[in-house]
Coordinates of N, CA and C in Angstrom, one line a residue:
Chain A
X18 N 28.8 -55.4 17.6 CA 27.3 -55.3 17.7 C 26.8 -54.3 16.7
X19 N 25.8 -54.7 16.0 CA 25.2 -53.8 15.0 C 24.4 -52.7 15.7
X20 N 24.7 -51.5 15.2 CA 23.9 -50.3 15.6 C 23.4 -49.6 14.4
X21 N 22.1 -49.1 14.6 CA 21.4 -48.5 13.5 C 21.0 -47.1 13.9
X22 N 21.3 -46.1 13.1 CA 21.1 -44.7 13.4 C 20.2 -44.1 12.3
X23 N 19.2 -43.3 12.7 CA 18.3 -42.6 11.8 C 18.4 -41.1 12.0
X24 N 18.6 -40.4 10.9 CA 18.7 -39.0 10.9 C 17.8 -38.4 9.8
X25 N 17.0 -37.3 10.1 CA 16.9 -36.7 11.4 C 16.0 -37.4 12.3
X26 N 15.9 -37.1 13.6 CA 15.0 -37.7 14.5 C 13.6 -37.2 14.2
X27 N 13.4 -36.0 13.7 CA 12.1 -35.5 13.4 C 12.2 -34.5 12.2
X28 N 11.2 -34.4 11.4 CA 11.2 -33.6 10.2 C 9.8 -33.1 10.0
X29 N 9.7 -31.8 9.7 CA 8.4 -31.2 9.3 C 8.5 -30.5 8.0
X30 N 7.7 -30.8 7.1 CA 7.8 -30.3 5.7 C 6.4 -29.9 5.2
X31 N 6.3 -28.9 4.3 CA 5.0 -28.6 3.7 C 4.6 -29.6 2.7
X32 N 3.3 -29.8 2.5 CA 2.8 -30.7 1.5 C 3.3 -30.5 0.1
X33 N 3.6 -31.6 -0.6 CA 4.1 -31.5 -1.9 C 5.6 -31.6 -2.0
X34 N 6.3 -31.5 -0.9 CA 7.8 -31.5 -1.0 C 8.3 -32.9 -1.1
X35 N 9.4 -33.1 -1.8 CA 10.1 -34.3 -1.9 C 11.1 -34.4 -0.7
X36 N 11.2 -35.5 -0.1 CA 12.1 -35.6 1.1 C 12.9 -36.9 1.2
X37 N 13.9 -36.9 2.0 CA 14.8 -38.0 2.1 C 15.0 -38.3 3.6
X38 N 14.8 -39.6 4.0 CA 15.1 -40.0 5.4 C 16.4 -40.9 5.3
X39 N 17.2 -40.8 6.3 CA 18.5 -41.5 6.3 C 18.6 -42.5 7.3
X40 N 19.3 -43.6 7.0 CA 19.5 -44.7 7.9 C 21.0 -45.2 7.7
X41 N 21.7 -45.3 8.8 CA 23.1 -45.8 8.7 C 23.3 -47.0 9.7
X42 N 24.2 -47.9 9.3 CA 24.4 -49.1 10.2 C 25.9 -49.3 10.2
X43 N 26.3 -49.9 11.3 CA 27.8 -50.0 11.6 C 28.4 -51.3 11.0
X44 N 27.7 -52.4 10.8 CA 28.2 -53.6 10.3 C 27.6 -53.9 9.0
X45 N 28.4 -53.9 7.9 CA 27.9 -54.0 6.5 C 27.5 -55.4 6.2
X46 N 27.8 -56.4 7.1 CA 27.4 -57.8 6.8 C 26.0 -58.1 7.1
X47 N 25.1 -57.5 6.3 CA 23.7 -57.6 6.5 C 23.1 -58.5 5.4
X48 N 21.9 -59.1 5.7 CA 21.2 -59.9 4.7 C 20.2 -59.1 4.0
X49 N 19.5 -58.1 4.7 CA 18.6 -57.2 4.0 C 18.3 -56.0 4.9
X50 N 17.5 -55.1 4.4 CA 17.2 -53.9 5.1 C 15.7 -53.6 4.8
X51 N 15.0 -53.3 5.9 CA 13.5 -53.1 5.7 C 13.1 -51.8 6.3
X52 N 12.3 -51.1 5.5 CA 11.7 -49.8 6.0 C 10.2 -50.0 6.4
X53 N 9.9 -49.4 7.6 CA 8.5 -49.6 8.1 C 7.9 -48.2 8.4
X54 N 6.6 -48.2 8.4 CA 5.9 -47.0 8.8 C 5.1 -47.4 10.1
X55 N 5.1 -46.5 11.1 CA 4.3 -46.7 12.3 C 3.5 -45.5 12.6
X56 N 2.2 -45.6 12.7 CA 1.3 -44.6 13.1 C 1.2 -44.6 14.6
X57 N 0.8 -43.5 15.3 CA 0.8 -43.5 16.7 C -0.1 -44.6 17.4
X58 N 0.5 -45.3 18.3 CA -0.2 -46.4 19.0 C -0.5 -47.6 18.2
X59 N 0.1 -47.7 17.0 CA -0.2 -48.8 16.1 C 1.0 -49.7 15.9
X60 N 0.8 -50.8 15.2 CA 1.9 -51.7 14.8 C 2.7 -51.1 13.6
X61 N 3.6 -51.9 13.2 CA 4.4 -51.5 12.0 C 3.9 -52.0 10.7
X62 N 3.9 -51.2 9.7 CA 3.5 -51.6 8.4 C 4.8 -51.6 7.5
X63 N 5.1 -52.8 6.9 CA 6.2 -52.9 6.0 C 6.1 -52.1 4.8
X64 N 7.1 -51.3 4.4 CA 7.0 -50.4 3.2 C 7.8 -51.0 2.1
X65 N 9.1 -51.3 2.4 CA 10.0 -51.8 1.4 C 11.0 -52.8 2.0
X66 N 11.4 -53.8 1.3 CA 12.4 -54.7 1.7 C 13.5 -54.7 0.6
X67 N 14.7 -54.5 1.0 CA 15.8 -54.5 0.1 C 16.8 -55.7 0.5
X68 N 17.0 -56.6 -0.4 CA 17.9 -57.7 -0.1 C 19.3 -57.1 -0.3
X69 N 20.3 -57.8 0.3 CA 21.7 -57.3 0.3 C 22.3 -57.2 -1.1
X70 N 21.7 -58.0 -2.0 CA 22.3 -58.0 -3.4 C 21.6 -56.9 -4.2
X71 N 20.6 -56.2 -3.7 CA 19.9 -55.2 -4.4 C 20.4 -53.8 -4.1
X72 N 20.2 -52.8 -5.0 CA 20.6 -51.4 -4.8 C 19.4 -50.6 -4.4
X73 N 18.2 -50.9 -4.9 CA 17.1 -50.1 -4.5 C 15.8 -50.9 -4.8
X74 N 14.7 -50.3 -4.2 CA 13.4 -50.9 -4.4 C 12.4 -49.7 -4.4
X75 N 11.4 -49.8 -5.2 CA 10.4 -48.8 -5.4 C 9.0 -49.3 -5.2
X76 N 8.2 -48.4 -4.5 CA 6.8 -48.8 -4.4 C 6.0 -47.4 -4.4
X77 N 5.3 -47.2 -5.5 CA 4.6 -45.9 -5.6 C 5.5 -44.7 -5.5
X78 N 5.2 -43.9 -4.5 CA 5.9 -42.6 -4.3 C 7.2 -42.9 -3.5
X79 N 7.4 -44.1 -3.1 CA 8.5 -44.4 -2.2 C 9.7 -45.1 -3.0
X80 N 10.9 -44.7 -2.7 CA 12.1 -45.3 -3.2 C 13.1 -45.5 -2.1
X81 N 13.6 -46.7 -2.0 CA 14.6 -46.9 -1.0 C 15.9 -47.4 -1.6
X82 N 17.0 -46.9 -1.2 CA 18.3 -47.3 -1.8 C 19.1 -47.9 -0.7
X83 N 20.1 -48.8 -1.1 CA 21.0 -49.4 -0.1 C 22.4 -49.4 -0.7
X84 N 23.3 -48.9 0.2 CA 24.8 -48.9 -0.1 C 25.4 -49.7 1.0
X85 N 25.6 -51.0 0.8 CA 26.1 -51.8 1.9 C 27.5 -51.4 2.3
X86 N 28.4 -51.1 1.3 CA 29.8 -50.8 1.6 C 30.0 -49.6 2.5
X87 N 29.1 -48.6 2.4 CA 29.2 -47.4 3.2 C 28.2 -47.5 4.4
X88 N 27.4 -48.6 4.5 CA 26.5 -48.7 5.6 C 25.4 -47.7 5.7
X89 N 24.8 -47.5 4.5 CA 23.7 -46.4 4.4 C 22.5 -46.9 3.6
X90 N 21.4 -46.4 4.0 CA 20.2 -46.5 3.2 C 19.4 -45.2 3.3
X91 N 18.7 -44.9 2.2 CA 17.8 -43.7 2.2 C 16.4 -44.1 1.8
X92 N 15.5 -43.4 2.3 CA 14.1 -43.6 1.9 C 13.7 -42.3 1.3
X93 N 13.3 -42.3 0.0 CA 12.9 -41.1 -0.7 C 11.4 -41.1 -0.8
X94 N 10.7 -40.0 -0.4 CA 9.3 -39.9 -0.5 C 9.0 -38.7 -1.5
X95 N 8.4 -39.0 -2.6 CA 8.0 -38.0 -3.5 C 6.7 -37.4 -3.3
X96 N 6.6 -36.1 -3.5 CA 5.3 -35.4 -3.4 C 4.6 -35.7 -2.2
X97 N 5.2 -35.3 -1.0 CA 4.6 -35.7 0.3 C 3.2 -35.2 0.5
X98 N 2.4 -36.0 1.3 CA 1.0 -35.7 1.6 C 0.8 -35.7 3.1
X99 N -0.2 -35.0 3.6 CA -0.4 -35.1 5.1 C -0.6 -36.5 5.6
X100 N -1.2 -37.4 4.7 CA -1.3 -38.8 5.1 C 0.0 -39.6 5.3
X101 N 1.1 -39.0 4.9 CA 2.4 -39.6 5.0 C 2.9 -39.4 6.5
X102 N 2.3 -38.5 7.2 CA 2.7 -38.2 8.6 C 2.7 -39.5 9.4
X103 N 3.9 -39.8 10.0 CA 4.0 -41.0 10.8 C 5.5 -41.1 11.2
X104 N 5.8 -42.2 11.9 CA 7.2 -42.5 12.3 C 7.7 -43.5 11.3
X105 N 8.9 -43.3 10.7 CA 9.5 -44.2 9.8 C 10.7 -44.9 10.4
X106 N 10.7 -46.2 10.4 CA 11.7 -47.0 11.0 C 12.5 -47.8 10.0
X107 N 13.8 -47.9 10.1 CA 14.5 -48.8 9.3 C 15.1 -49.9 10.2
X108 N 15.3 -51.1 9.6 CA 15.8 -52.2 10.4 C 16.7 -53.0 9.5
X109 N 17.8 -53.4 10.0 CA 18.7 -54.3 9.2 C 18.6 -55.7 9.6
X110 N 18.7 -56.6 8.7 CA 18.5 -58.0 9.0 C 19.9 -58.7 9.0
X111 N 20.2 -59.3 10.2 CA 21.4 -60.1 10.4 C 20.9 -61.5 10.6
X112 N 20.8 -62.3 9.5 CA 20.3 -63.6 9.7 C 18.8 -63.6 10.0
X113 N 18.5 -64.2 11.2 CA 17.1 -64.2 11.6 C 16.7 -63.1 12.5
X114 N 17.5 -62.1 12.7 CA 17.1 -61.0 13.6 C 17.1 -59.7 12.8
X115 N 16.2 -58.8 13.3 CA 16.2 -57.4 12.8 C 16.7 -56.5 13.9
X116 N 17.6 -55.5 13.5 CA 18.1 -54.5 14.5 C 17.5 -53.2 14.0
X117 N 16.8 -52.5 14.9 CA 16.0 -51.3 14.5 C 16.8 -50.0 14.9
X118 N 16.5 -49.0 14.1 CA 16.9 -47.6 14.5 C 15.7 -47.1 15.3
X119 N 15.9 -45.9 15.8 CA 15.0 -45.2 16.7 C 13.8 -44.6 16.0
X120 N 14.0 -44.4 14.6 CA 13.0 -43.8 13.8 C 13.1 -42.3 13.5
X121 N 12.4 -41.9 12.5 CA 12.3 -40.5 12.1 C 10.8 -40.1 12.2
X122 N 10.4 -39.1 13.0 CA 9.0 -38.7 13.0 C 8.8 -37.7 12.0
X123 N 7.9 -38.0 11.0 CA 7.6 -37.1 9.9 C 6.3 -36.4 10.1
X124 N 6.3 -35.1 9.9 CA 5.0 -34.4 9.8 C 4.9 -33.6 8.5
X125 N 3.9 -33.9 7.8 CA 3.6 -33.2 6.5 C 2.5 -32.2 6.7
X126 N 2.8 -30.9 6.6 CA 1.8 -29.9 6.8 C 1.0 -29.5 5.6
X127 N -0.3 -29.4 5.8 CA -1.2 -29.1 4.6 C -1.3 -27.6 4.5
Chain B
X20 N -9.2 -63.5 5.7 CA -8.5 -62.3 6.0 C -7.3 -62.6 6.8
X21 N -6.1 -62.7 6.1 CA -4.9 -63.2 6.8 C -4.2 -62.0 7.5
X22 N -3.6 -62.4 8.6 CA -2.8 -61.4 9.4 C -2.4 -61.9 10.7
X23 N -1.9 -60.9 11.5 CA -1.4 -61.2 12.9 C -2.3 -60.4 13.8
X24 N -2.8 -61.1 14.8 CA -3.6 -60.5 15.8 C -2.9 -60.6 17.2
X25 N -3.1 -59.5 18.0 CA -2.6 -59.4 19.3 C -3.7 -59.0 20.3
X26 N -3.7 -59.7 21.4 CA -4.7 -59.3 22.4 C -4.1 -59.4 23.8
X27 N -4.6 -58.6 24.8 CA -5.5 -57.5 24.5 C -4.8 -56.3 23.9
X28 N -5.5 -55.2 23.6 CA -4.9 -54.0 23.0 C -4.2 -53.2 24.2
X29 N -4.9 -53.2 25.3 CA -4.4 -52.5 26.5 C -4.4 -53.5 27.7
X30 N -3.4 -53.5 28.5 CA -3.3 -54.4 29.6 C -2.7 -53.7 30.8
X31 N -3.3 -53.8 32.0 CA -2.8 -53.2 33.2 C -2.5 -54.3 34.2
X32 N -1.3 -54.1 34.8 CA -0.8 -55.2 35.7 C -0.4 -54.5 37.0
X33 N -0.7 -55.2 38.1 CA -0.2 -54.8 39.4 C 1.2 -55.3 39.6
X34 N 2.0 -54.7 40.3 CA 3.3 -55.1 40.6 C 3.3 -56.5 41.2
X35 N 4.2 -57.4 40.8 CA 4.2 -58.8 41.4 C 3.4 -59.8 40.6
X36 N 2.6 -59.3 39.6 CA 1.7 -60.2 38.9 C 2.4 -60.7 37.6
X37 N 2.1 -61.9 37.2 CA 2.5 -62.3 35.8 C 1.3 -62.0 34.9
X38 N 1.6 -61.6 33.7 CA 0.6 -61.5 32.7 C 1.0 -62.1 31.3
X39 N 0.1 -62.6 30.6 CA 0.4 -63.2 29.3 C -0.3 -62.4 28.1
X40 N 0.5 -62.1 27.1 CA 0.1 -61.4 25.9 C -0.1 -62.4 24.8
X41 N -1.1 -62.3 24.1 CA -1.5 -63.3 23.0 C -1.0 -62.8 21.7
X42 N -0.5 -63.7 20.8 CA -0.2 -63.4 19.5 C -0.6 -64.6 18.6
X43 N -1.4 -64.3 17.6 CA -1.9 -65.4 16.7 C -1.7 -64.9 15.3
X44 N -1.3 -65.9 14.4 CA -1.1 -65.6 13.0 C -1.8 -66.7 12.1
X45 N -2.4 -66.3 11.0 CA -3.0 -67.3 10.1 C -2.3 -67.2 8.8
X46 N -1.1 -66.8 8.7 CA -0.3 -66.6 7.5 C 0.5 -67.9 7.2
X47 N 0.4 -68.9 8.0 CA 1.2 -70.1 7.8 C 2.7 -69.8 7.9
X48 N 3.1 -68.9 8.7 CA 4.5 -68.5 8.8 C 5.1 -69.4 9.8
X49 N 6.4 -69.8 9.6 CA 7.1 -70.7 10.5 C 7.7 -69.9 11.7
X50 N 8.2 -68.7 11.4 CA 8.9 -67.9 12.4 C 8.0 -66.8 13.0
X51 N 8.2 -66.6 14.3 CA 7.5 -65.6 15.1 C 8.4 -64.9 16.0
X52 N 8.1 -63.6 16.3 CA 9.0 -62.8 17.1 C 8.2 -62.0 18.1
X53 N 8.9 -61.6 19.2 CA 8.3 -60.6 20.2 C 9.4 -59.5 20.3
X54 N 8.8 -58.3 20.2 CA 9.7 -57.1 20.4 C 9.0 -56.2 21.5
X55 N 9.9 -55.4 22.1 CA 9.5 -54.4 23.0 C 9.8 -53.0 22.5
X56 N 8.9 -52.0 22.6 CA 9.2 -50.7 22.1 C 9.0 -49.7 23.3
X57 N 10.0 -48.9 23.6 CA 9.9 -47.9 24.6 C 9.9 -46.5 23.9
X58 N 9.3 -45.5 24.5 CA 9.1 -44.2 23.8 C 10.4 -43.6 23.3
X59 N 10.4 -43.2 22.0 CA 11.6 -42.6 21.4 C 12.7 -43.6 21.1
X60 N 12.4 -44.9 21.2 CA 13.4 -45.9 20.9 C 13.0 -46.8 19.8
X61 N 13.9 -47.5 19.2 CA 13.6 -48.6 18.3 C 13.1 -49.8 19.0
X62 N 12.7 -50.8 18.2 CA 12.2 -52.0 18.8 C 13.4 -52.9 19.2
X63 N 13.3 -53.6 20.3 CA 14.3 -54.5 20.8 C 13.7 -56.0 20.9
X64 N 14.5 -56.9 20.5 CA 14.0 -58.3 20.3 C 14.0 -59.0 21.7
X65 N 12.9 -59.6 22.1 CA 12.8 -60.3 23.4 C 13.0 -61.8 23.2
X66 N 12.2 -62.4 22.3 CA 12.3 -63.9 22.0 C 11.9 -64.1 20.5
X67 N 12.4 -65.1 20.0 CA 12.0 -65.5 18.6 C 11.9 -67.0 18.5
X68 N 11.1 -67.5 17.6 CA 10.9 -68.9 17.4 C 10.9 -69.2 15.9
X69 N 11.7 -70.1 15.4 CA 11.8 -70.4 14.0 C 10.9 -71.6 13.6
X70 N 10.5 -72.4 14.7 CA 9.7 -73.6 14.4 C 9.0 -74.0 15.6
X71 N 7.9 -74.7 15.5 CA 7.1 -75.2 16.6 C 8.0 -75.9 17.6
X72 N 7.8 -75.6 18.9 CA 8.5 -76.3 20.0 C 9.9 -75.9 20.2
X73 N 10.3 -74.8 19.5 CA 11.6 -74.3 19.6 C 11.6 -72.8 19.7
X74 N 12.4 -72.2 20.6 CA 12.5 -70.7 20.6 C 13.9 -70.3 21.2
X75 N 14.3 -69.1 20.9 CA 15.6 -68.6 21.3 C 15.4 -67.2 22.0
X76 N 16.3 -66.9 22.9 CA 16.4 -65.6 23.6 C 16.8 -64.6 22.6
X77 N 16.2 -63.4 22.7 CA 16.7 -62.2 22.0 C 17.7 -61.4 22.9
X78 N 17.7 -60.1 22.6 CA 18.6 -59.2 23.3 C 18.2 -58.9 24.8
X79 N 16.9 -59.0 25.0 CA 16.4 -58.5 26.4 C 15.4 -59.6 26.9
X80 N 15.8 -60.8 27.0 CA 14.9 -61.9 27.4 C 14.6 -62.0 28.9
X81 N 15.4 -61.3 29.7 CA 15.3 -61.5 31.2 C 14.0 -61.0 31.7
X82 N 13.2 -61.8 32.5 CA 12.0 -61.4 33.0 C 10.8 -61.8 32.1
X83 N 11.1 -62.4 31.0 CA 10.0 -62.9 30.0 C 10.1 -64.4 29.8
X84 N 9.0 -65.0 29.4 CA 9.0 -66.4 28.9 C 8.0 -66.5 27.8
X85 N 8.3 -67.5 26.9 CA 7.4 -67.8 25.8 C 7.2 -69.3 25.7
X86 N 6.2 -69.6 24.8 CA 6.0 -71.0 24.4 C 5.6 -71.0 22.9
X87 N 5.8 -72.2 22.3 CA 5.4 -72.3 20.9 C 4.9 -73.7 20.7
X88 N 3.7 -73.9 21.2 CA 3.1 -75.3 21.1 C 2.4 -75.5 19.8
X89 N 2.0 -74.4 19.1 CA 1.3 -74.4 17.9 C 1.9 -73.5 16.9
X90 N 1.9 -73.8 15.6 CA 2.5 -72.9 14.6 C 1.9 -71.5 14.6
X91 N 0.6 -71.4 14.8 CA 0.0 -70.1 14.7 C 0.0 -69.3 16.0
X92 N 0.5 -69.8 17.1 CA 0.4 -69.1 18.3 C 1.8 -68.9 19.0
X93 N 2.1 -67.7 19.6 CA 3.4 -67.5 20.2 C 3.1 -66.6 21.4
X94 N 2.5 -67.0 22.5 CA 2.2 -66.2 23.7 C 3.5 -65.8 24.4
X95 N 3.4 -64.5 25.0 CA 4.5 -64.0 25.8 C 4.1 -63.7 27.2
X96 N 4.8 -64.3 28.2 CA 4.5 -64.0 29.6 C 5.5 -63.0 30.1
X97 N 4.9 -61.9 30.7 CA 5.8 -61.0 31.4 C 5.7 -61.3 32.9
X98 N 6.8 -61.7 33.4 CA 6.8 -62.2 34.8 C 7.1 -61.1 35.8
X99 N 7.0 -61.4 37.0 CA 7.2 -60.4 38.1 C 8.7 -60.0 38.2
X100 N 9.6 -60.8 37.5 CA 11.0 -60.6 37.6 C 11.4 -59.5 36.6
X101 N 10.5 -59.1 35.7 CA 10.8 -58.0 34.7 C 10.7 -56.7 35.5
X102 N 11.8 -56.0 35.6 CA 11.9 -54.8 36.5 C 11.1 -53.6 36.0
X103 N 11.0 -53.5 34.7 CA 10.4 -52.3 34.1 C 9.5 -52.7 32.9
X104 N 8.4 -53.4 33.2 CA 7.6 -54.0 32.1 C 6.7 -53.0 31.3
X105 N 6.5 -51.8 31.8 CA 5.6 -50.9 31.1 C 6.2 -50.5 29.7
X106 N 5.5 -50.9 28.6 CA 6.1 -50.7 27.3 C 5.0 -51.1 26.3
X107 N 5.3 -50.9 25.0 CA 4.5 -51.4 23.9 C 5.1 -52.6 23.4
X108 N 4.3 -53.7 23.3 CA 4.8 -55.0 22.9 C 4.3 -55.4 21.5
X109 N 5.2 -55.7 20.6 CA 4.8 -56.0 19.2 C 5.2 -57.4 18.9
X110 N 4.3 -58.1 18.2 CA 4.6 -59.5 17.7 C 4.7 -59.4 16.2
X111 N 5.6 -60.3 15.7 CA 5.8 -60.3 14.2 C 6.0 -61.7 13.8
X112 N 5.8 -61.9 12.5 CA 6.1 -63.3 11.9 C 6.7 -63.1 10.5
X113 N 7.4 -64.2 10.1 CA 7.9 -64.2 8.7 C 7.8 -65.7 8.2
X114 N 7.9 -65.8 6.9 CA 7.8 -67.1 6.3 C 8.7 -68.1 7.0
X115 N 9.9 -67.8 7.1 CA 10.8 -68.6 7.9 C 11.8 -67.7 8.5
X116 N 12.8 -68.2 9.2 CA 13.7 -67.3 10.0 C 14.9 -66.8 9.1
X117 N 14.9 -67.1 7.9 CA 16.1 -66.7 7.0 C 15.8 -65.5 6.1
X118 N 16.2 -64.4 6.6 CA 16.2 -63.2 5.7 C 14.9 -62.8 5.1
X119 N 13.8 -63.2 5.7 CA 12.6 -62.8 5.1 C 11.9 -61.6 5.7
X120 N 11.0 -61.0 4.9 CA 10.3 -59.9 5.4 C 9.4 -60.2 6.6
X121 N 9.5 -59.3 7.6 CA 8.7 -59.5 8.8 C 7.4 -58.7 8.8
X122 N 6.3 -59.3 9.3 CA 5.0 -58.6 9.3 C 4.6 -58.5 10.8
X123 N 4.0 -57.3 11.1 CA 3.8 -57.0 12.5 C 2.3 -57.0 12.8
X124 N 2.0 -57.3 14.1 CA 0.6 -57.2 14.6 C 0.4 -55.8 15.1
X125 N -0.8 -55.5 15.7 CA -1.1 -54.1 16.1 C -0.6 -53.7 17.4
X126 N 0.0 -54.7 18.2 CA 0.6 -54.3 19.5 C -0.3 -54.4 20.7
X127 N 0.3 -54.6 21.8 CA -0.3 -54.5 23.2 C 0.4 -53.5 24.0
X128 N -0.3 -52.6 24.6 CA 0.3 -51.6 25.5 C 0.1 -52.1 26.9
X129 N 1.2 -52.4 27.6 CA 1.2 -52.9 29.0 C 1.6 -51.8 29.9
X130 N 0.8 -51.6 31.0 CA 1.1 -50.6 32.0 C 1.1 -51.3 33.3
X131 N 2.1 -51.0 34.1 CA 2.2 -51.5 35.5 C 1.7 -50.4 36.4
X132 N 0.7 -50.8 37.3 CA 0.2 -49.8 38.2 C 0.9 -49.8 39.5

């Protein structure tokens, strides 16, 4: 059974800092990996989708990498801003299902 | 303005009642999904549908039922058999059920009184 773990569970950083969020998964036979952002009481916003054949994806200040063989993905956020404060969730795709981690709560202090 | 809508935003239920949560999408997506989110936990899959008139159980289907009579609609009924229904419910859709990016609605918070 696929299990997804996100470390750290919570992170507080000063504005302007570069940061890395980690995601690990137990079964490397995945089709893709998706990173989401969730604001309190809201739905999920898709940030980046990495297909299993890809190593990384970039969108603005965000960069996500995928290492299938080691079962790891990282989300790199450059020059963090207070507006980046949210919960970040990773999910691995096994065919037509997504398995989610519990998320990392990020707070960027101004 | 394309997207996924869920209603209501907040829902209160008395014990023993069935309630239905609405999910509509105008993205022309074939696949739709229902997830449940509890505090401090990741999302768990309740049901999913890859095509009209067909749906499959997810990891926690007990106490829930769904229908998919139209491509754009995938309502979820929380029955009285669901022992702990208080949670945040999220609906999602994707182009089809094969390895595609999923897009989420704003969610419905269900509270049992």
